[in-house]
Short mmCIF file of C-alpha atoms in Angstrom, two decimals:
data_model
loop_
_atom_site.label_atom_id
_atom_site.label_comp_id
_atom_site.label_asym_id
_atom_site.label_seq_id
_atom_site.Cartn_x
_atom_site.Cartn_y
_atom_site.Cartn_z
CA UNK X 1 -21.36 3.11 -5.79
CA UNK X 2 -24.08 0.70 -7.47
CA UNK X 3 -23.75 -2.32 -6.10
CA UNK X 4 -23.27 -4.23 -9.17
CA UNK X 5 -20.23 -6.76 -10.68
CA UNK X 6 -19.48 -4.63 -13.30
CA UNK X 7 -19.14 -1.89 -11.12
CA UNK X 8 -17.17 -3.90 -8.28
CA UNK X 9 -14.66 -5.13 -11.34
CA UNK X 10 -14.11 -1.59 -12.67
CA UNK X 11 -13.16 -0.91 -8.80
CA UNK X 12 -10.78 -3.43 -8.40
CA UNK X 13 -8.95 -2.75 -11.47
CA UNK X 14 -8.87 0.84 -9.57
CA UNK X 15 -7.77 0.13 -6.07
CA UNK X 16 -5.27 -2.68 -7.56
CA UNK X 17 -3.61 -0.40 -9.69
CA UNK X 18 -1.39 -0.33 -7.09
CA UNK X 19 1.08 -2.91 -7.45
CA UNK X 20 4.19 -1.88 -6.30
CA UNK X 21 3.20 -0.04 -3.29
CA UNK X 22 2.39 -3.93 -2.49
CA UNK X 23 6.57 -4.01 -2.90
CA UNK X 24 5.22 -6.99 -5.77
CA UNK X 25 5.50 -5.99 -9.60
CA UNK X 26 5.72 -7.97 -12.52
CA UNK X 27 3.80 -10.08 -15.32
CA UNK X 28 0.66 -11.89 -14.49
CA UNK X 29 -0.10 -15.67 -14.73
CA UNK X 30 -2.36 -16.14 -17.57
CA UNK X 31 -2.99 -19.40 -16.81
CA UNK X 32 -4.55 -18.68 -14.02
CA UNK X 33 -8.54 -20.41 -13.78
CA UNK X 34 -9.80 -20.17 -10.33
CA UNK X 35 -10.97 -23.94 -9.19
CA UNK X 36 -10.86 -24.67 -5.56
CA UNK X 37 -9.68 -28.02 -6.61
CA UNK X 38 -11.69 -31.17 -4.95
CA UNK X 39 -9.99 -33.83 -2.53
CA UNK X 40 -6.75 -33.40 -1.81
CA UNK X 41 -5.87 -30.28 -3.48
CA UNK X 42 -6.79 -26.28 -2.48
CA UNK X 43 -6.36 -23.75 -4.70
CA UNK X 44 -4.30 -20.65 -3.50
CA UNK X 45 -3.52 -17.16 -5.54
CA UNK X 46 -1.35 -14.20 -4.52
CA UNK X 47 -0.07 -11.33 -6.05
CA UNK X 48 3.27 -12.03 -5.37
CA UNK X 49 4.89 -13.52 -9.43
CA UNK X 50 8.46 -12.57 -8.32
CA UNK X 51 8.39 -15.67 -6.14
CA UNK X 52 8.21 -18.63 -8.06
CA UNK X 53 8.16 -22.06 -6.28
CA UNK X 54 11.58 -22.42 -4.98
CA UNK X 55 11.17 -18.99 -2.95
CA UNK X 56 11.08 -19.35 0.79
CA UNK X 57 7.56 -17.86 -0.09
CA UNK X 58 6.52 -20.21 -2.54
CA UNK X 59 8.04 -23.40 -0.13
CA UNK X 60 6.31 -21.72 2.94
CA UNK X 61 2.93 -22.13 0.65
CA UNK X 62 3.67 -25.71 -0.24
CA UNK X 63 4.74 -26.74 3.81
CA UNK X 64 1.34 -25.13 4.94
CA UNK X 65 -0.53 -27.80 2.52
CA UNK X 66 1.39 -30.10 3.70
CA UNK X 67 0.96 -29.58 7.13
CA UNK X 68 -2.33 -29.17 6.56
CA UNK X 69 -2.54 -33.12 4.64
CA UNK X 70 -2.99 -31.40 1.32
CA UNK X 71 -1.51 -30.28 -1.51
CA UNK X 72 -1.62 -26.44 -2.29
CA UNK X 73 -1.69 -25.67 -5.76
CA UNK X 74 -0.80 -21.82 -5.63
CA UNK X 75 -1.34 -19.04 -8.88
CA UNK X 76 0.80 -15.74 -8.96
CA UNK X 77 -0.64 -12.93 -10.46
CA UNK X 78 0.13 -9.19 -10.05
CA UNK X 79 -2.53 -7.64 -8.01
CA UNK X 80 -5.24 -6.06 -10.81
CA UNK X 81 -5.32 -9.47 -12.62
CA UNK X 82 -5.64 -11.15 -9.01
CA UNK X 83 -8.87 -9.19 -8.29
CA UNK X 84 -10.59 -9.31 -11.22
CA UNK X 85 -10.40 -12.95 -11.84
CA UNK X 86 -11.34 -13.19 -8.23
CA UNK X 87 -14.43 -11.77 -8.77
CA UNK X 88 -15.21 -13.73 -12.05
CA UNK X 89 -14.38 -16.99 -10.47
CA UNK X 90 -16.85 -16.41 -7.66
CA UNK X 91 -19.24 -15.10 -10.27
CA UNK X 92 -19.16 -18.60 -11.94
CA UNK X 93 -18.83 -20.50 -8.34
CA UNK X 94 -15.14 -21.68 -8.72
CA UNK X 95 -13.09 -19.06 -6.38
CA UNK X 96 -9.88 -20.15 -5.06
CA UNK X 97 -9.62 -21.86 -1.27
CA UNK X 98 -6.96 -18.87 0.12
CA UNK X 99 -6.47 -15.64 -1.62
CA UNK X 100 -3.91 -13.09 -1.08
CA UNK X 101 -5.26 -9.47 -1.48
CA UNK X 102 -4.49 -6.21 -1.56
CA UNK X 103 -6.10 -4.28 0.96
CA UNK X 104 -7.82 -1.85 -0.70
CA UNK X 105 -9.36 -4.89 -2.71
CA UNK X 106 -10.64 -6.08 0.80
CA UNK X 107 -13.98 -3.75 0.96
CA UNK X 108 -14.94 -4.78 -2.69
CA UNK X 109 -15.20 -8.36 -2.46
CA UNK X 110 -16.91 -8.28 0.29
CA UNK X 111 -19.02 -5.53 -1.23
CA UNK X 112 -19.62 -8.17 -4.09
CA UNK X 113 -20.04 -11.09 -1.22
CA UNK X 114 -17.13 -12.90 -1.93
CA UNK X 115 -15.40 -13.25 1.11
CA UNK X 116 -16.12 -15.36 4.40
CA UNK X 117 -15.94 -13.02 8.15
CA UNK X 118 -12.77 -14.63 10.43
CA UNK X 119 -15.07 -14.31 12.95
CA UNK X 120 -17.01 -17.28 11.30
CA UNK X 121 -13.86 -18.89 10.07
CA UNK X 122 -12.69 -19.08 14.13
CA UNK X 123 -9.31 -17.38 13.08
CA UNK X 124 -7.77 -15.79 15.80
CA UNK X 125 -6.48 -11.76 14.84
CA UNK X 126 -6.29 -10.70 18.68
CA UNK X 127 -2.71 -10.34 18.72
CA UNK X 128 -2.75 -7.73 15.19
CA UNK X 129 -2.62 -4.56 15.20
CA UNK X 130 -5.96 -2.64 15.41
CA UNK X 131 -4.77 0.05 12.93
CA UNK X 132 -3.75 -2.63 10.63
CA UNK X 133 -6.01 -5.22 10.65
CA UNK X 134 -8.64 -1.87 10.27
CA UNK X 135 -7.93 -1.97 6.59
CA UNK X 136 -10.09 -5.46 5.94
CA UNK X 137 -12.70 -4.31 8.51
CA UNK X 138 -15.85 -3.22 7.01
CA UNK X 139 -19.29 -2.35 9.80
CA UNK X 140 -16.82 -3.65 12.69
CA UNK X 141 -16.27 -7.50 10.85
CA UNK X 142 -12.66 -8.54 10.02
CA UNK X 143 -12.89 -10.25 6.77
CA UNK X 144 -8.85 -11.50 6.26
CA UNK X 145 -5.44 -11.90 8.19
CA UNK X 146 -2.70 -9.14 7.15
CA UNK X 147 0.47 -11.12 6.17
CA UNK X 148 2.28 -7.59 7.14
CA UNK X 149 2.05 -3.84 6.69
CA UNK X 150 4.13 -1.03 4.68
CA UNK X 151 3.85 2.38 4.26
CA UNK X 152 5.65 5.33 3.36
CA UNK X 153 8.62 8.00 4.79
CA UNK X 154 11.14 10.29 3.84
CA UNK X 155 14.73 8.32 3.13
CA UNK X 156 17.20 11.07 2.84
CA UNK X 157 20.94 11.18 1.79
CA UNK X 158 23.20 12.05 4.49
CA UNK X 159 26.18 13.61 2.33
CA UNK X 160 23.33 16.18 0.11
CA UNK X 161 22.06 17.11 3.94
CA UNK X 162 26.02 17.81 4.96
CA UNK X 163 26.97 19.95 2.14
CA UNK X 164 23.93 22.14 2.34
CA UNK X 165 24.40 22.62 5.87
CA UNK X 166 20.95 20.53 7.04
CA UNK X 167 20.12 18.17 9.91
CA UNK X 168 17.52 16.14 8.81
CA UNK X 169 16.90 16.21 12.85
CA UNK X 170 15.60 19.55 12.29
CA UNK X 171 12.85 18.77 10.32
CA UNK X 172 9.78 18.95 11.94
CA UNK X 173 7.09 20.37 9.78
CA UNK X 174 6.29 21.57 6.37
CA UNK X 175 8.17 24.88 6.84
CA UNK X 176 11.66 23.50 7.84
CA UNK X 177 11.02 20.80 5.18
CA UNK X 178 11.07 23.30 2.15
CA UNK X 179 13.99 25.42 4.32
CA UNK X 180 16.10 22.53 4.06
CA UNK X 181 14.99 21.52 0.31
CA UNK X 182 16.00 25.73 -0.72
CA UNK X 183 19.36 25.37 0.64
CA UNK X 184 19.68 22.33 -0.45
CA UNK X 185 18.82 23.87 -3.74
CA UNK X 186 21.02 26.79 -3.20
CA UNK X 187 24.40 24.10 -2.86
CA UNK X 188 23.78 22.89 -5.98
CA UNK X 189 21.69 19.63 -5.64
CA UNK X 190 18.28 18.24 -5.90
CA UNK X 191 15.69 18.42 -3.31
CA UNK X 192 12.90 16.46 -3.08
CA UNK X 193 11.25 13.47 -5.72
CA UNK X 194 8.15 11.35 -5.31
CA UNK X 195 5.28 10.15 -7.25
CA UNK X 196 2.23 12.45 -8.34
CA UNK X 197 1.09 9.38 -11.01
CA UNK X 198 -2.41 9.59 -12.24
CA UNK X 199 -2.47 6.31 -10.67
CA UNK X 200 -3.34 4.94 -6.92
CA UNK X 201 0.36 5.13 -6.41
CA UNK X 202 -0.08 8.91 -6.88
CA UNK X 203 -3.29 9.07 -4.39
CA UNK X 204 -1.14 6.29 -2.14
CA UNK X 205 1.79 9.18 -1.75
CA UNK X 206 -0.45 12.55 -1.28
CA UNK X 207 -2.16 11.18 1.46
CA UNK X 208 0.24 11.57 4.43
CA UNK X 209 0.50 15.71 3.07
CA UNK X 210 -2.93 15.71 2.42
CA UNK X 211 -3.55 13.83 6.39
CA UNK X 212 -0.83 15.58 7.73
CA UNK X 213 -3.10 18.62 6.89
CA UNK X 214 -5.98 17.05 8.72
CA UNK X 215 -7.94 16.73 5.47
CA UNK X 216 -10.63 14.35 5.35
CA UNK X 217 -11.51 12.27 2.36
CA UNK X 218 -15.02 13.11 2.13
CA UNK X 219 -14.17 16.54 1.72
CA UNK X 220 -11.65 16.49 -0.75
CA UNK X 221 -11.77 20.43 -1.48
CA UNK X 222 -11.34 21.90 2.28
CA UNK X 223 -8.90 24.56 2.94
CA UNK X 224 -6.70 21.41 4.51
CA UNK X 225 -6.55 19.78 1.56
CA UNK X 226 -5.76 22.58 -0.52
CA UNK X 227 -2.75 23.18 1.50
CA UNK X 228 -1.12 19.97 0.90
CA UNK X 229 -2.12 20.54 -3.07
CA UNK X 230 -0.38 23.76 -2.30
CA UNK X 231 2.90 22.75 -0.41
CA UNK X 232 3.32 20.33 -3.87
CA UNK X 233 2.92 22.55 -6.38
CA UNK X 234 4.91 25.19 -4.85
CA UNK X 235 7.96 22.43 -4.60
CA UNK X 236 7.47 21.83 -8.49
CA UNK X 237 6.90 25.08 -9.68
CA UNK X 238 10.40 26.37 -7.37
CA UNK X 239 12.39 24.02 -8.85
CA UNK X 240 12.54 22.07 -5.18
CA UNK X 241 10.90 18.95 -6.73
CA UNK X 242 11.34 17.61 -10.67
CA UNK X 243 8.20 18.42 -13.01
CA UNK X 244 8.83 14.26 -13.87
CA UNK X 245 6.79 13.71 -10.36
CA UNK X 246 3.78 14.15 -12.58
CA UNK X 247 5.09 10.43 -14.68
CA UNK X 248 6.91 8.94 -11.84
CA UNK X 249 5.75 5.76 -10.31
CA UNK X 250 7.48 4.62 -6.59
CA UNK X 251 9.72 2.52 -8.48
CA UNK X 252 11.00 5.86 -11.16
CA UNK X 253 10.95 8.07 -8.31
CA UNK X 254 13.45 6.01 -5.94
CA UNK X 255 15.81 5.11 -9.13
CA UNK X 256 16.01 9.11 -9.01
CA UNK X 257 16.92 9.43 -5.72
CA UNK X 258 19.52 6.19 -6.04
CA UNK X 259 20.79 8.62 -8.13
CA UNK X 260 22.93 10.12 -5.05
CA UNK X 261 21.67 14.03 -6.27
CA UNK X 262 18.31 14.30 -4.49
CA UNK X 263 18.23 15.25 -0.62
CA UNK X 264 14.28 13.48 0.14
CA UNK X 265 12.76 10.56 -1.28
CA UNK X 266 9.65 9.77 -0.20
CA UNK X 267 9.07 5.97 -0.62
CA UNK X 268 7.86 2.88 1.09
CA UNK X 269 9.31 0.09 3.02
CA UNK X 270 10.18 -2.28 0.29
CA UNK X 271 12.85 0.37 -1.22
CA UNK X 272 15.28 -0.54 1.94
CA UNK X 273 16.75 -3.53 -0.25
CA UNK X 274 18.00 -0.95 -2.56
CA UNK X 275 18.90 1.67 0.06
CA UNK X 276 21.50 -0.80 1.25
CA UNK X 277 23.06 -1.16 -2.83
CA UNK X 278 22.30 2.38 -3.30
CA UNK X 279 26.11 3.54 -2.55
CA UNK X 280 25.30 6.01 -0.01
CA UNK X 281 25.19 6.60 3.06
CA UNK X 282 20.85 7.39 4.54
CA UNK X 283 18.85 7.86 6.78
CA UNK X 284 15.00 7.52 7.04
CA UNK X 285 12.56 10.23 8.86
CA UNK X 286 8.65 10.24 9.51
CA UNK X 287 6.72 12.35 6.54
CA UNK X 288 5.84 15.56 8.59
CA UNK X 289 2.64 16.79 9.36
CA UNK X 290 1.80 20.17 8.57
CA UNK X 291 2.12 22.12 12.27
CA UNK X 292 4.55 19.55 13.25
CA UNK X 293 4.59 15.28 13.92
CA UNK X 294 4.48 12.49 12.27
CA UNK X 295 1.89 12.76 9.63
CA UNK X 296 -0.67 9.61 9.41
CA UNK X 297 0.51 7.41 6.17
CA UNK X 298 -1.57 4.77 4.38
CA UNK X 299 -1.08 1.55 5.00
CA UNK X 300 0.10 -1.14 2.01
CA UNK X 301 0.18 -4.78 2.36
CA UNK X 302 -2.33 -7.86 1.94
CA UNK X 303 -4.91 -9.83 3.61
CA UNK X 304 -5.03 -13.59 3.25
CA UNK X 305 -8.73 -14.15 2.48
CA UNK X 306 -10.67 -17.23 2.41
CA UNK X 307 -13.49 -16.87 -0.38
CA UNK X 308 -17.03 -18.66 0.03
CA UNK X 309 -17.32 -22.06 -0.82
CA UNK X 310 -20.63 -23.91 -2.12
CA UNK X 311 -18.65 -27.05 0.10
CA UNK X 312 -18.51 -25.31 3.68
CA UNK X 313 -16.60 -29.01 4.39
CA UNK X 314 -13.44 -26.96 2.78
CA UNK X 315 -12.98 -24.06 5.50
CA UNK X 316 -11.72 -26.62 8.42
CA UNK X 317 -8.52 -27.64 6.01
CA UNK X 318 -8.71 -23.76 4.64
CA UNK X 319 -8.17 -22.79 8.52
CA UNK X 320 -5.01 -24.66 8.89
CA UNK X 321 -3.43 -23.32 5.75
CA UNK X 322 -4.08 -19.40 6.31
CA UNK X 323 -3.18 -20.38 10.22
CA UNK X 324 0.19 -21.28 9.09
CA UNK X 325 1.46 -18.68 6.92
CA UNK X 326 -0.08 -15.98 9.50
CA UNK X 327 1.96 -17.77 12.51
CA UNK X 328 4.65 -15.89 14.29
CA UNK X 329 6.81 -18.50 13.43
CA UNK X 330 6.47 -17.95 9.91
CA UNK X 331 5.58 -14.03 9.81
CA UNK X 332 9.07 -13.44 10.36
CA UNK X 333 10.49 -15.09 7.41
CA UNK X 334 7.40 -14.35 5.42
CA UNK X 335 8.22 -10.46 6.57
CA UNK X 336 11.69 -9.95 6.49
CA UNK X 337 11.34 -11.15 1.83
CA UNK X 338 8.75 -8.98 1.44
CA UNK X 339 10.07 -5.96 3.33
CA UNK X 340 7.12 -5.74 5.37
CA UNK X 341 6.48 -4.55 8.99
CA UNK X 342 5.37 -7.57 10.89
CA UNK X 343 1.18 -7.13 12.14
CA UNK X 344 1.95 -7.93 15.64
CA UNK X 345 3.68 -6.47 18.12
CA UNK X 346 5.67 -9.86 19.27
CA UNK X 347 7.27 -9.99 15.15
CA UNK X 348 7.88 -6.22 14.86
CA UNK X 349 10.37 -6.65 17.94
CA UNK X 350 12.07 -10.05 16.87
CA UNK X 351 12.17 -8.31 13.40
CA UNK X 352 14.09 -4.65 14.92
CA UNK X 353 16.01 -6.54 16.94
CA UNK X 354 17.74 -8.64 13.47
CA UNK X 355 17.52 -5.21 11.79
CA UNK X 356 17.39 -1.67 13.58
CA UNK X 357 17.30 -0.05 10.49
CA UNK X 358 13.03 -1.20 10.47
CA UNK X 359 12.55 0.91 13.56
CA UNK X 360 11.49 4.09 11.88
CA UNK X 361 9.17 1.94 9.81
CA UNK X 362 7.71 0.21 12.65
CA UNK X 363 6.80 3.50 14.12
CA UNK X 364 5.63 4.77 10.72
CA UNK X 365 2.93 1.69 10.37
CA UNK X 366 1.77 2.30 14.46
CA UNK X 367 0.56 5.83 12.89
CA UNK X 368 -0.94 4.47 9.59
CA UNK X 369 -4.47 4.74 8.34
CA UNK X 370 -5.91 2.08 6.30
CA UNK X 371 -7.24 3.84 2.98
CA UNK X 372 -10.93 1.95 2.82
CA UNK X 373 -11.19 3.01 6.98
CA UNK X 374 -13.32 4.96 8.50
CA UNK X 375 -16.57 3.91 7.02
CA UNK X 376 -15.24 4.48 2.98
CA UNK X 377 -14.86 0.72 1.97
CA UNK X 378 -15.81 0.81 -1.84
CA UNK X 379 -16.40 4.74 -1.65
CA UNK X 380 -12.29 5.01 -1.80
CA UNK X 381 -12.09 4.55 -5.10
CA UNK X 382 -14.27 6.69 -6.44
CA UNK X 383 -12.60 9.23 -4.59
CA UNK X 384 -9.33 8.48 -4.62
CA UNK X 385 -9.07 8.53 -8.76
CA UNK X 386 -10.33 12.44 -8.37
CA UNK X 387 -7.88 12.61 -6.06
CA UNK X 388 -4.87 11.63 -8.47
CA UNK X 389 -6.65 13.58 -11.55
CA UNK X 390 -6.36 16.82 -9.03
CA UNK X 391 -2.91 16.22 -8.41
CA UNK X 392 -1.78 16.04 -11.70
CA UNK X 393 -4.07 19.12 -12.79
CA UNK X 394 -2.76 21.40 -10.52
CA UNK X 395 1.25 20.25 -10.68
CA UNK X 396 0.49 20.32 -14.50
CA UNK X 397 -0.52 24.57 -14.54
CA UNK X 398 -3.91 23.08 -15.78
CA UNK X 399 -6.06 24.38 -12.69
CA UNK X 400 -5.40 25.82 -9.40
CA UNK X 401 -5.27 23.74 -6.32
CA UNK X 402 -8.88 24.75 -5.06
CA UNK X 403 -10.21 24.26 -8.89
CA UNK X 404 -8.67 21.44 -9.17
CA UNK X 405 -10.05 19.98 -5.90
CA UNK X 406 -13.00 21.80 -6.21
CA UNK X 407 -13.76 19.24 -9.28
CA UNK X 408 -12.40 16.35 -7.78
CA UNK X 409 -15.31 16.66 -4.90
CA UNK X 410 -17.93 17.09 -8.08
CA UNK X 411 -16.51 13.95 -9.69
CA UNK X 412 -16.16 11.74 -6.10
CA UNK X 413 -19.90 13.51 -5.33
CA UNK X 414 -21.06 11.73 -8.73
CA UNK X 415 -19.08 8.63 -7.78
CA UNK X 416 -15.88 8.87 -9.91
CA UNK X 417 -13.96 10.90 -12.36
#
């Protein structure tokens, strides 16, 4: 990828398409006109506008000012919005003091040399997890703080599983995945429903089939990832899985399986809210790898940043305020109203032990891959729109699986679709 702004903006609005996998929707703030402030104020944006200022998130924003002897004036804006303007504002030397990113979004601002090492900042990420704090490390430098982690796994519905004779126990792999989803077919229900979007949500959910395969995303078009192109299109085009996959986002896809007719969901942390209205009894398993295991999932959540400042006197009182909302002490709060699994070991056990049901999540998150890992930083998006347009080619009857991957490795070759 040319290492250019226009390039780095048309990547964000990529990468940050993925808004709800960030368990944040909603409008964006178009007020929003990044100023680091001067004095006593410091200006902080997040991608969180569901909160407003009487939220324990939005008064947890305010108390770190204030224990910090300023005054935080924070911006909400859904994620895309968040990066772009983050990038513009830097562009014109007025980025915000603290900014809350996606973590895709990580690798591209720093790309566009945006964002300030936490090495250099003297913020302390010993205690987070390596796989987690992975996905804002780019050539072995951590460049934010994760505020917490979520991911993705199969919730199922206990009384579908009962009628058509299933243990969810005794799914293992792919092949006693679509056993179960045939006889659950065969007693008269629904079997499986997640979201093949030509969006990132779309990459975001074929990566744990396409890593349970042991596909690699350089090689988009190996007999591993053809497989997990495979095991999709064979759910859609038996009837195991609704042709809709190919419109549903994460949040269409779980109001189908609320629905009480569909056996498998696959969805993310931030859906357990509504598992508890849903009206029925679940349960929640690991995605399964191919030959067996718990295949790797990506990992969602965001990094509190700290963009460069032409005053460097800004980053002691900037310190303070992104040492504060990543605290143990306020992790937990912060964790449990966003549905997030905790970054550190020491939170993810406070946070089971108010809530069991997070256990299976917990464990999903230890096995989760940051997308941008593994040396791809900007790269992922150019590969991972291919990605999505191969999906929906080959669940569509356009091309076959190995066509339709066998173009997405052209297009990601070339740097895009």
């Amino acid at each position: 990828m040319r290492n250019t702004r226009r390039t780095l903006i048309c990547a964000v609005a990529t990468v940050g398409a993925l808004t709800s996998v960030a368990a944040c929707g909603g409008g964006s703030d178009s007020s929003a006109s990044g100023t680091g402030g001067s004095g006593g104020t410091y200006a902080f944006w997040d991608p969180y506008p569901q909160f407003d200022g009487s939220s324990a998130w939005g008064k947890l924003v305010g108390k770190c000012g204030t224990e910090a002897g300023v005054k935080v004036k924070r911006t909400a804006m859904d994620t895309t919005d968040l990066g772009n303007k983050a990038l513009l504002a830097a562009q014109q030397g007025n980025a915000p003091d603290v900014m809350l990113v996606d973590n895709p979004v990580v690798s591209t601002l720093v790309e566009a040399g945006i964002l300030n090492k936490t090495g250099d900042l003297g913020l302390d990420t010993k205690s987070i997890q390596k796989n987690i704090l992975g996905a804002g490390e780019i050539d072995g430098s951590s460049y934010g703080v994760p505020i917490g982690a979520n991911t993705l796994a199969l919730y199922y519905n206990k009384k579908v599983l009962a009628a058509a004779g299933v243990d969810p126990a005794s799914v293992k792999d792919w092949n006693s995945l679509t056993a179960a989803l045939k006889k659950v077919k065969a007693a008269g229900k629904k079997g499986i429903t997640f979201s093949a979007i030509n969006t990132e949500e779309g990459s975001f959910q074929f990566l744990p089939w396409f890593w349970g395969a042991g596909g690699d995303l350089t090689q988009l078009d190996s007999a591993k990832g053809v497989a997990a192109l495979s095991l999709w299109k064979g759910w859609v085009d038996d009837g195991l899985a609704p042709k809709d996959v190919l419109q549903n986002t994460q949040t269409t896809s779980w109001q189908e399986f609320a629905t009480g007719t569909y056996a498998f969901g696959e969805n993310g942390t931030w859906q357990l809210g509504n598992a508890d209205k849903a009206g029925f009894d679940y349960g929640v398993i690991s995605i399964p790898g191919q030959g067996g295991g718990a295949a790797p999932v990506p990992t969602g959540g965001e990094f509190v940043t700290v963009p460069i400042q032409k005053d460097s006197g800004r980053y002691d009182v900037t310190k303070k305020i992104v040492t504060c909302l990543t605290s143990s002490a306020n992790l937990l709060a912060t964790d449990t109203t966003l549905a997030y699994v905790a970054p550190t070991a020491a939170v993810q056990t406070e946070q089971v032990k108010a809530n069991p049901e997070l256990k299976p999540w917990v464990d999903a998150v230890a096995a989760a891959r940051g997308r941008t890992s593994g040396g791809l930083g900007t790269k992922y998006p150019t590969i991972s729109q291919p990605m999505w347009t191969a999906v929906q080619s080959a669940l569509s009857g356009g091309q076959s699986p190995q066509a339709a991957l066998d173009a997405a490795q052209k297009a990601a070759d070339k740097g895009g679709s």
